[in-house]
Tab-separated table of C-alpha atoms in Angstrom:
chain	number	residue	atom	x	y	z
A	12	UNK	CA	-0.179	0.297	0.112
A	13	UNK	CA	3.281	2.422	-1.301
A	14	UNK	CA	5.563	2.793	-3.686
A	15	UNK	CA	7.194	0.934	-2.418
A	16	UNK	CA	5.436	-2.518	-3.046
A	17	UNK	CA	6.344	-1.990	-6.616
A	18	UNK	CA	10.083	-2.364	-6.242
A	19	UNK	CA	12.673	-5.454	-7.025
A	20	UNK	CA	13.606	-7.865	-3.615
A	21	UNK	CA	17.241	-7.225	-3.126
A	22	UNK	CA	19.540	-9.508	-5.003
A	23	UNK	CA	16.271	-10.750	-7.317
A	24	UNK	CA	16.565	-7.523	-10.028
A	25	UNK	CA	18.029	-10.434	-13.018
A	26	UNK	CA	15.645	-13.004	-12.720
A	27	UNK	CA	12.737	-10.758	-13.072
A	28	UNK	CA	10.219	-11.011	-15.864
A	29	UNK	CA	10.721	-8.577	-18.660
A	30	UNK	CA	7.217	-7.704	-18.054
A	31	UNK	CA	7.769	-6.630	-13.946
A	32	UNK	CA	10.862	-4.556	-14.643
A	33	UNK	CA	9.301	-2.524	-17.359
A	34	UNK	CA	6.510	-1.980	-14.327
A	35	UNK	CA	8.832	-1.008	-11.847
A	36	UNK	CA	11.290	1.083	-13.590
A	37	UNK	CA	8.340	2.481	-16.611
A	38	UNK	CA	5.098	2.054	-14.614
A	39	UNK	CA	2.783	4.793	-13.736
A	40	UNK	CA	3.093	4.659	-9.839
A	41	UNK	CA	4.624	7.741	-7.872
A	42	UNK	CA	3.083	9.621	-11.569
A	43	UNK	CA	0.609	11.820	-12.722
A	44	UNK	CA	-0.531	9.622	-15.829
A	45	UNK	CA	-3.254	10.493	-17.908
A	46	UNK	CA	-4.281	8.458	-21.334
A	47	UNK	CA	-3.084	10.973	-23.479
A	48	UNK	CA	-0.641	9.245	-22.719
A	49	UNK	CA	-1.103	6.105	-23.167
A	50	UNK	CA	0.816	3.477	-25.190
A	51	UNK	CA	4.613	5.479	-23.891
A	52	UNK	CA	4.411	3.921	-19.931
A	53	UNK	CA	3.592	0.244	-18.567
A	54	UNK	CA	0.497	0.286	-17.667
A	55	UNK	CA	-1.139	-1.537	-14.096
A	56	UNK	CA	-3.488	-3.474	-16.642
A	57	UNK	CA	-1.171	-6.766	-18.076
A	58	UNK	CA	-2.682	-9.630	-19.649
A	59	UNK	CA	-5.375	-10.571	-19.600
A	60	UNK	CA	-7.658	-13.778	-20.742
A	61	UNK	CA	-11.104	-11.682	-21.561
A	62	UNK	CA	-12.134	-11.935	-25.577
A	63	UNK	CA	-10.871	-9.929	-28.177
A	64	UNK	CA	-12.406	-6.673	-29.269
A	65	UNK	CA	-14.252	-6.712	-25.460
A	66	UNK	CA	-15.619	-3.497	-25.271
A	67	UNK	CA	-15.323	-4.112	-20.961
A	68	UNK	CA	-11.796	-4.663	-20.978
A	69	UNK	CA	-12.001	-1.313	-22.793
A	70	UNK	CA	-13.042	0.326	-20.182
A	71	UNK	CA	-11.068	-1.773	-17.144
A	72	UNK	CA	-8.196	0.177	-19.255
A	73	UNK	CA	-9.046	3.470	-18.703
A	74	UNK	CA	-10.408	3.091	-15.303
A	75	UNK	CA	-7.340	1.177	-13.785
A	76	UNK	CA	-5.709	4.387	-16.015
A	77	UNK	CA	-7.302	7.006	-14.305
A	78	UNK	CA	-7.253	5.765	-10.847
A	79	UNK	CA	-5.405	9.051	-9.126
A	80	UNK	CA	-3.111	7.246	-6.782
A	81	UNK	CA	-2.723	3.260	-7.763
A	82	UNK	CA	-0.333	2.690	-5.686
A	83	UNK	CA	-2.699	3.052	-2.942
A	84	UNK	CA	-5.887	1.686	-4.439
A	85	UNK	CA	-7.463	-2.262	-3.784
A	86	UNK	CA	-9.829	-2.785	-6.620
A	87	UNK	CA	-13.112	-5.378	-5.078
A	88	UNK	CA	-14.786	-7.619	-8.075
A	89	UNK	CA	-16.434	-10.550	-7.959
A	90	UNK	CA	-17.740	-13.257	-10.031
A	91	UNK	CA	-18.455	-12.210	-13.792
A	92	UNK	CA	-15.791	-11.270	-16.845
A	93	UNK	CA	-14.704	-7.974	-15.354
A	94	UNK	CA	-12.718	-9.851	-13.061
A	95	UNK	CA	-11.113	-11.953	-15.653
A	96	UNK	CA	-8.466	-8.971	-16.203
A	97	UNK	CA	-8.981	-6.671	-13.034
A	98	UNK	CA	-6.989	-9.272	-11.533
A	99	UNK	CA	-4.187	-9.298	-14.260
A	100	UNK	CA	-3.158	-5.548	-12.006
A	101	UNK	CA	-0.930	-4.534	-11.090
A	102	UNK	CA	-2.423	-3.407	-8.076
A	103	UNK	CA	-3.827	-5.702	-5.942
A	104	UNK	CA	-7.749	-7.142	-6.095
A	105	UNK	CA	-10.098	-8.597	-3.677
A	106	UNK	CA	-12.260	-11.316	-4.596
A	107	UNK	CA	-15.638	-11.461	-2.646
A	108	UNK	CA	-17.956	-14.360	-2.866
A	109	UNK	CA	-20.876	-13.782	-6.066
A	110	UNK	CA	-22.849	-10.528	-4.940
A	111	UNK	CA	-20.878	-9.780	-1.212
A	112	UNK	CA	-17.774	-7.372	-2.605
A	113	UNK	CA	-19.673	-4.060	-1.491
A	114	UNK	CA	-19.814	-5.689	1.292
A	115	UNK	CA	-15.867	-6.666	1.419
A	116	UNK	CA	-15.261	-3.571	0.642
A	117	UNK	CA	-16.876	-1.461	3.093
A	118	UNK	CA	-14.694	-3.355	5.775
A	119	UNK	CA	-11.818	-3.176	4.025
A	120	UNK	CA	-11.917	0.944	3.659
A	121	UNK	CA	-12.613	1.058	7.304
A	122	UNK	CA	-10.453	-0.414	8.169
A	123	UNK	CA	-8.052	1.275	6.229
A	124	UNK	CA	-8.540	3.910	7.113
A	125	UNK	CA	-8.368	2.913	11.192
A	126	UNK	CA	-5.058	2.024	10.159
A	127	UNK	CA	-3.574	4.837	7.763
A	128	UNK	CA	-6.104	7.588	9.627
A	129	UNK	CA	-6.034	10.454	6.800
A	130	UNK	CA	-3.371	10.068	4.302
A	131	UNK	CA	-6.467	8.522	1.283
A	132	UNK	CA	-6.182	4.518	0.393
A	133	UNK	CA	-9.169	4.269	-2.182
A	134	UNK	CA	-11.215	1.441	-2.881
A	135	UNK	CA	-12.881	0.489	-5.874
A	136	UNK	CA	-15.331	-1.793	-6.636
A	137	UNK	CA	-15.850	-3.164	-10.303
A	138	UNK	CA	-18.093	-4.674	-10.628
A	139	UNK	CA	-20.699	-6.576	-13.311
A	140	UNK	CA	-24.221	-6.392	-13.801
A	141	UNK	CA	-25.618	-9.579	-12.494
A	142	UNK	CA	-22.702	-8.489	-9.501
A	143	UNK	CA	-24.150	-5.471	-8.744
A	144	UNK	CA	-28.146	-5.635	-9.261
A	145	UNK	CA	-29.239	-8.451	-8.978
A	146	UNK	CA	-27.154	-11.145	-6.853
A	147	UNK	CA	-25.314	-8.335	-4.716
A	148	UNK	CA	-28.692	-6.167	-5.122
A	149	UNK	CA	-28.753	-5.489	-1.351
A	150	UNK	CA	-25.530	-5.641	0.035
A	151	UNK	CA	-24.981	-2.985	-2.974
A	152	UNK	CA	-27.965	-0.692	-1.358
A	153	UNK	CA	-27.075	-1.771	1.741
A	154	UNK	CA	-23.204	-0.166	1.909
A	155	UNK	CA	-25.159	3.130	-0.271
A	156	UNK	CA	-27.607	3.803	2.555
A	157	UNK	CA	-24.709	3.236	5.590
A	158	UNK	CA	-22.394	6.099	3.371
A	159	UNK	CA	-19.657	3.804	3.062
A	160	UNK	CA	-16.660	5.687	1.555
A	161	UNK	CA	-16.211	4.022	-1.263
A	162	UNK	CA	-16.988	4.039	-5.143
A	163	UNK	CA	-18.619	1.087	-6.883
A	164	UNK	CA	-18.390	0.848	-10.773
A	165	UNK	CA	-20.802	-1.424	-12.909
A	166	UNK	CA	-19.486	-2.662	-15.829
A	167	UNK	CA	-22.983	-3.343	-17.926
A	168	UNK	CA	-22.518	-5.818	-20.274
A	169	UNK	CA	-26.653	-6.018	-20.025
A	170	UNK	CA	-26.484	-9.997	-19.625
A	171	UNK	CA	-24.698	-12.508	-17.866
A	172	UNK	CA	-22.094	-13.185	-20.727
A	173	UNK	CA	-19.664	-14.979	-18.480
A	174	UNK	CA	-22.024	-17.560	-18.075
A	175	UNK	CA	-23.754	-18.216	-21.615
A	176	UNK	CA	-26.243	-15.237	-22.172
A	177	UNK	CA	-29.043	-15.878	-18.879
A	178	UNK	CA	-31.204	-11.715	-18.667
A	179	UNK	CA	-30.254	-9.656	-16.460
A	180	UNK	CA	-31.519	-6.955	-14.093
A	181	UNK	CA	-30.263	-4.530	-16.198
A	182	UNK	CA	-31.254	-6.409	-19.718
A	183	UNK	CA	-33.415	-4.242	-22.194
A	184	UNK	CA	-36.934	-5.341	-22.286
A	185	UNK	CA	-38.343	-7.331	-24.603
A	186	UNK	CA	-33.814	-8.856	-25.295
A	187	UNK	CA	-33.691	-12.070	-26.744
A	188	UNK	CA	-30.770	-14.124	-25.189
A	189	UNK	CA	-29.043	-17.562	-25.833
A	190	UNK	CA	-30.766	-18.768	-22.338
A	191	UNK	CA	-33.601	-15.670	-23.123
A	192	UNK	CA	-35.050	-17.073	-25.911
A	193	UNK	CA	-39.013	-15.771	-24.864
A	194	UNK	CA	-36.849	-12.156	-24.314
A	195	UNK	CA	-37.121	-10.374	-21.349
A	196	UNK	CA	-40.550	-9.229	-19.706
A	197	UNK	CA	-39.269	-6.614	-17.138
A	198	UNK	CA	-38.187	-3.453	-17.432
A	199	UNK	CA	-34.462	-2.464	-17.757
A	200	UNK	CA	-34.439	-1.854	-13.947
A	201	UNK	CA	-32.692	1.922	-12.700
A	202	UNK	CA	-29.878	1.873	-10.779
A	203	UNK	CA	-28.832	5.372	-11.298
A	204	UNK	CA	-31.588	6.290	-9.138
A	205	UNK	CA	-31.549	3.857	-6.380
A	206	UNK	CA	-27.557	5.071	-5.784
A	207	UNK	CA	-29.126	9.197	-5.877
A	208	UNK	CA	-32.509	8.268	-3.955
A	209	UNK	CA	-29.549	5.838	-1.459
A	210	UNK	CA	-27.504	9.068	-1.367
A	211	UNK	CA	-24.713	8.807	-3.159
A	212	UNK	CA	-22.468	11.930	-3.880
A	213	UNK	CA	-21.980	11.200	-7.168
A	214	UNK	CA	-23.928	9.505	-9.907
A	215	UNK	CA	-22.998	9.247	-13.740
A	216	UNK	CA	-23.738	7.580	-16.405
A	217	UNK	CA	-20.265	6.454	-19.408
A	218	UNK	CA	-19.602	4.683	-21.804
A	219	UNK	CA	-16.214	3.673	-22.617
A	220	UNK	CA	-15.628	5.211	-26.719
A	221	UNK	CA	-15.304	8.592	-24.828
A	222	UNK	CA	-11.115	7.971	-23.129
A	223	UNK	CA	-11.150	11.019	-21.417
A	224	UNK	CA	-14.226	11.479	-20.411
A	225	UNK	CA	-13.589	8.145	-18.428
A	226	UNK	CA	-11.305	8.891	-16.754
A	227	UNK	CA	-12.336	12.351	-16.161
A	228	UNK	CA	-15.498	10.654	-14.322
A	229	UNK	CA	-13.560	8.214	-12.794
A	230	UNK	CA	-11.406	10.137	-10.520
A	231	UNK	CA	-13.742	12.477	-9.621
A	232	UNK	CA	-15.093	9.641	-8.239
A	233	UNK	CA	-12.256	8.060	-6.692
A	234	UNK	CA	-11.531	11.522	-4.649
A	235	UNK	CA	-14.647	12.605	-4.042
A	236	UNK	CA	-15.477	8.749	-1.846
A	237	UNK	CA	-12.113	9.671	-0.143
A	238	UNK	CA	-13.924	12.330	1.670
A	239	UNK	CA	-17.262	12.673	1.187
A	240	UNK	CA	-19.524	10.030	0.972
A	241	UNK	CA	-20.292	6.668	-1.415
A	242	UNK	CA	-19.623	7.578	-4.987
A	243	UNK	CA	-21.888	5.113	-8.345
A	244	UNK	CA	-20.462	5.240	-12.158
A	245	UNK	CA	-22.301	3.417	-14.084
A	246	UNK	CA	-20.075	2.349	-17.242
A	247	UNK	CA	-22.396	0.369	-20.941
A	248	UNK	CA	-19.814	-2.183	-21.540
A	249	UNK	CA	-21.337	-4.452	-24.416
A	250	UNK	CA	-20.667	-7.917	-24.759
A	251	UNK	CA	-19.792	-8.612	-28.163
A	252	UNK	CA	-20.373	-12.339	-27.506
A	253	UNK	CA	-23.852	-12.293	-26.532
A	254	UNK	CA	-25.312	-9.543	-28.394
A	255	UNK	CA	-23.013	-11.140	-31.606
A	256	UNK	CA	-21.482	-7.629	-32.716
A	257	UNK	CA	-18.450	-8.053	-34.620
A	258	UNK	CA	-15.501	-6.495	-33.089
A	259	UNK	CA	-14.115	-4.339	-35.582
A	260	UNK	CA	-18.097	-3.267	-34.799
A	261	UNK	CA	-17.707	-2.647	-31.255
A	262	UNK	CA	-17.410	1.468	-30.324
A	263	UNK	CA	-19.788	1.912	-33.161
A	264	UNK	CA	-22.415	0.055	-31.204
A	265	UNK	CA	-21.112	2.067	-27.982
A	266	UNK	CA	-22.556	5.222	-30.041
A	267	UNK	CA	-25.588	3.628	-31.002
A	268	UNK	CA	-26.389	2.623	-27.288
A	269	UNK	CA	-24.888	6.220	-26.486
A	270	UNK	CA	-27.136	8.346	-28.499
A	271	UNK	CA	-30.095	5.216	-27.159
A	272	UNK	CA	-30.096	5.168	-23.598
A	273	UNK	CA	-26.836	6.025	-22.258
A	274	UNK	CA	-26.239	9.247	-22.352
A	275	UNK	CA	-23.488	10.949	-19.778
A	276	UNK	CA	-25.597	12.376	-16.789
A	277	UNK	CA	-22.953	13.403	-14.037
A	278	UNK	CA	-25.460	14.119	-10.344
A	279	UNK	CA	-22.908	15.719	-7.739
A	280	UNK	CA	-23.486	16.860	-4.791
A	281	UNK	CA	-23.032	20.541	-3.760
A	282	UNK	CA	-20.873	18.665	-0.710
A	283	UNK	CA	-18.444	17.103	-3.811
A	284	UNK	CA	-18.599	19.648	-5.773
A	285	UNK	CA	-16.955	22.197	-2.474
A	286	UNK	CA	-15.271	19.359	-1.882
A	287	UNK	CA	-12.945	19.376	-5.284
A	288	UNK	CA	-13.492	22.699	-5.591
A	289	UNK	CA	-11.380	23.314	-2.899
A	290	UNK	CA	-9.205	20.777	-2.447
A	291	UNK	CA	-8.467	19.736	-5.652
A	292	UNK	CA	-8.787	22.722	-7.113
A	293	UNK	CA	-11.793	21.530	-10.428
A	294	UNK	CA	-12.038	24.682	-11.687
A	295	UNK	CA	-15.697	23.169	-12.711
A	296	UNK	CA	-16.669	23.686	-9.522
A	297	UNK	CA	-15.714	26.773	-8.107
A	298	UNK	CA	-18.132	29.650	-7.518
A	299	UNK	CA	-18.455	31.879	-10.373
A	300	UNK	CA	-17.896	35.397	-10.370
A	301	UNK	CA	-20.860	38.057	-10.196
A	302	UNK	CA	-21.981	39.843	-13.142
A	303	UNK	CA	-21.666	43.253	-11.057
A	304	UNK	CA	-18.061	42.299	-9.952
A	305	UNK	CA	-17.457	41.721	-13.969
A	306	UNK	CA	-18.443	44.990	-15.048
A	307	UNK	CA	-16.866	46.613	-12.884
A	308	UNK	CA	-13.477	45.336	-13.876
B	20	UNK	CA	-2.269	-18.041	-38.922
B	21	UNK	CA	-4.592	-15.006	-37.808
B	22	UNK	CA	-4.623	-11.830	-38.650
B	23	UNK	CA	-2.711	-8.448	-36.476
B	24	UNK	CA	-2.565	-4.956	-36.649
B	25	UNK	CA	-1.083	-3.733	-39.120
B	26	UNK	CA	0.263	0.491	-38.519
B	27	UNK	CA	1.312	2.659	-41.994
B	28	UNK	CA	4.377	4.709	-40.003
B	29	UNK	CA	4.335	6.893	-43.522
B	30	UNK	CA	0.359	7.645	-42.696
B	31	UNK	CA	0.504	7.320	-39.002
B	32	UNK	CA	3.966	9.791	-38.399
B	33	UNK	CA	1.867	13.169	-40.632
B	34	UNK	CA	-0.809	13.088	-38.136
B	35	UNK	CA	0.066	11.554	-34.857
B	36	UNK	CA	-3.248	11.583	-33.498
B	37	UNK	CA	-2.926	8.863	-30.892
B	38	UNK	CA	-6.319	7.754	-31.192
B	39	UNK	CA	-5.994	4.256	-31.901
B	40	UNK	CA	-3.922	4.320	-28.542
B	41	UNK	CA	-6.204	4.781	-26.355
B	42	UNK	CA	-9.252	2.590	-28.578
B	43	UNK	CA	-7.899	-0.334	-27.858
B	44	UNK	CA	-8.598	-3.203	-25.359
B	45	UNK	CA	-5.350	-4.602	-25.138
B	46	UNK	CA	-3.081	-2.285	-22.528
B	47	UNK	CA	0.580	-2.001	-24.078
B	48	UNK	CA	-0.546	-3.745	-27.732
B	49	UNK	CA	-0.344	0.099	-30.045
B	50	UNK	CA	2.615	1.457	-28.780
B	51	UNK	CA	4.163	5.025	-29.361
B	52	UNK	CA	7.629	5.857	-30.679
B	53	UNK	CA	8.007	10.112	-30.992
B	54	UNK	CA	11.211	9.362	-33.446
B	55	UNK	CA	9.640	6.516	-35.861
B	56	UNK	CA	8.807	8.497	-39.444
B	57	UNK	CA	11.083	11.779	-38.322
B	58	UNK	CA	13.679	11.409	-40.674
B	59	UNK	CA	10.934	11.577	-43.009
B	60	UNK	CA	10.716	14.979	-41.525
B	61	UNK	CA	7.920	14.372	-39.605
B	62	UNK	CA	7.726	15.473	-36.242
B	63	UNK	CA	5.973	13.890	-33.728
B	64	UNK	CA	6.579	10.090	-34.367
B	65	UNK	CA	4.120	7.715	-34.833
B	66	UNK	CA	2.046	4.135	-33.116
B	67	UNK	CA	3.078	0.632	-33.626
B	68	UNK	CA	1.495	-2.119	-32.576
B	69	UNK	CA	3.384	-5.206	-30.678
B	70	UNK	CA	2.039	-8.317	-32.479
B	71	UNK	CA	2.134	-11.176	-29.960
B	72	UNK	CA	-0.333	-9.002	-27.898
B	73	UNK	CA	-2.705	-8.542	-30.311
B	74	UNK	CA	-5.885	-10.293	-29.943
B	75	UNK	CA	-6.116	-8.700	-33.980
B	76	UNK	CA	-10.463	-7.748	-32.520
B	77	UNK	CA	-9.628	-4.503	-35.843
B	78	UNK	CA	-11.524	-1.920	-33.489
B	79	UNK	CA	-8.716	0.193	-34.129
B	80	UNK	CA	-8.763	-0.022	-37.770
B	81	UNK	CA	-12.706	0.937	-37.249
B	82	UNK	CA	-11.387	3.609	-35.012
B	83	UNK	CA	-8.738	5.085	-37.717
B	84	UNK	CA	-11.426	4.472	-40.410
B	85	UNK	CA	-14.168	6.119	-38.979
B	86	UNK	CA	-12.605	7.695	-36.555
B	87	UNK	CA	-9.746	9.839	-37.127
B	88	UNK	CA	-9.810	8.854	-40.942
B	89	UNK	CA	-6.716	8.288	-41.113
B	90	UNK	CA	-6.879	4.564	-42.818
B	91	UNK	CA	-3.636	3.989	-41.723
B	92	UNK	CA	-4.239	0.203	-40.509
B	93	UNK	CA	-4.970	-2.837	-41.972
B	94	UNK	CA	-5.187	-6.322	-40.333
B	95	UNK	CA	-2.576	-8.659	-41.768
B	96	UNK	CA	-1.489	-11.783	-41.988
B	97	UNK	CA	0.821	-12.349	-39.043
B	98	UNK	CA	2.973	-14.592	-41.352
B	99	UNK	CA	2.696	-12.035	-44.004
B	100	UNK	CA	4.917	-9.792	-41.997
B	101	UNK	CA	8.743	-10.372	-42.272
B	102	UNK	CA	9.080	-7.565	-39.111
B	103	UNK	CA	6.944	-6.908	-36.045
B	104	UNK	CA	6.907	-5.437	-32.682
B	105	UNK	CA	7.031	-7.480	-30.091
B	106	UNK	CA	6.848	-7.402	-26.792
B	107	UNK	CA	9.673	-8.425	-25.554
B	108	UNK	CA	12.381	-6.297	-27.613
B	109	UNK	CA	10.416	-3.192	-26.687
B	110	UNK	CA	12.532	-0.501	-24.311
B	111	UNK	CA	10.512	1.737	-22.575
B	112	UNK	CA	12.110	5.322	-22.009
B	113	UNK	CA	10.820	8.918	-20.847
B	114	UNK	CA	7.998	9.488	-22.522
B	115	UNK	CA	8.206	6.839	-25.548
B	116	UNK	CA	8.820	3.417	-26.752
B	117	UNK	CA	11.062	2.061	-29.425
B	118	UNK	CA	10.812	-1.190	-30.449
B	119	UNK	CA	13.704	-3.772	-32.428
B	120	UNK	CA	11.537	-4.816	-35.327
B	121	UNK	CA	11.821	-9.023	-35.365
B	122	UNK	CA	9.867	-12.104	-37.590
B	123	UNK	CA	7.333	-12.656	-35.467
B	124	UNK	CA	6.451	-16.380	-36.342
B	125	UNK	CA	9.805	-16.633	-35.315
B	126	UNK	CA	9.825	-14.888	-31.954
B	127	UNK	CA	13.712	-13.230	-32.862
B	128	UNK	CA	15.811	-11.994	-35.814
């Protein structure tokens, strides 16, 4: 949980694999990196077994780059596709039982605050729609109602992609899938409204076809979760296997879905605005000078 | 044999938009070298593909054709590439990477 854990044990430098050496010498730990520098530094995410062209992987890659302090971050996940990539990263990953991830993250977040005090240690939950909106629903909502300070990110592929295509709570009404041949009979769950109702300090929807926006949103959510309250990001990360999207059309599909039902939206409380402006100098949330003062000047 | 992405350095170095590096789902697969194309007078370098990490999804082709409109990336059978970049032969620098090109099917020079 500090820069010390990303360095060689004395005497082992020559035996470490190239990827490890690159990570120690040219990784993003302790530096400010952004998506515009991608391709010129060693990324925390390594090779992973996710399907070719998976939009979820793209989102995870962008999200991990966006963490403000990767050396002080722990990710929490559960069963589902996402953990296959998140666990292949050079930051600690905790695997909660299916549905337990927000409970695990609550304990972890509280424990880290007791142990490290004011020194920020970020806990980020990244789970699919099934793990969060179906099986982990009560745990997720309770952690929000308890105002647990960590970030929750839903990787919404609108299907149980890992187990053959069953419908989830986040699947759209009428969607026909391999394991839901009659089509889904109910509406997509409105997790955004539930997050707002439960008192999340920051709620946003995002699609991975805008890397800078993904970076911006994740960074805000992680910073707000340090002191203000729970934050929730819902990301559309299509399953190109279950929805039969050709891999080279995945980003086109992202754009279509963004225009249709995943328009960028951001809900931020007054406390969170003030916190970002005061502590981290976010100009967009700084109080605007009154018109009279401008005209006098 | 299988397809991998191949970037035309002459077209890429002329624009250097870096969009493909931001949209590839695989980490450190499309890397950036600020020195590529400088001998031909281009200023900002070019992207290149580490072919051993490329899964052949062709998202970068869509991005280059439709978002950037540069048409610099094509999918090529890996045995049609006499020389290509591979992870073991990539060196990271302060703000750029350099790749020694090797025979991708033999995995060495």
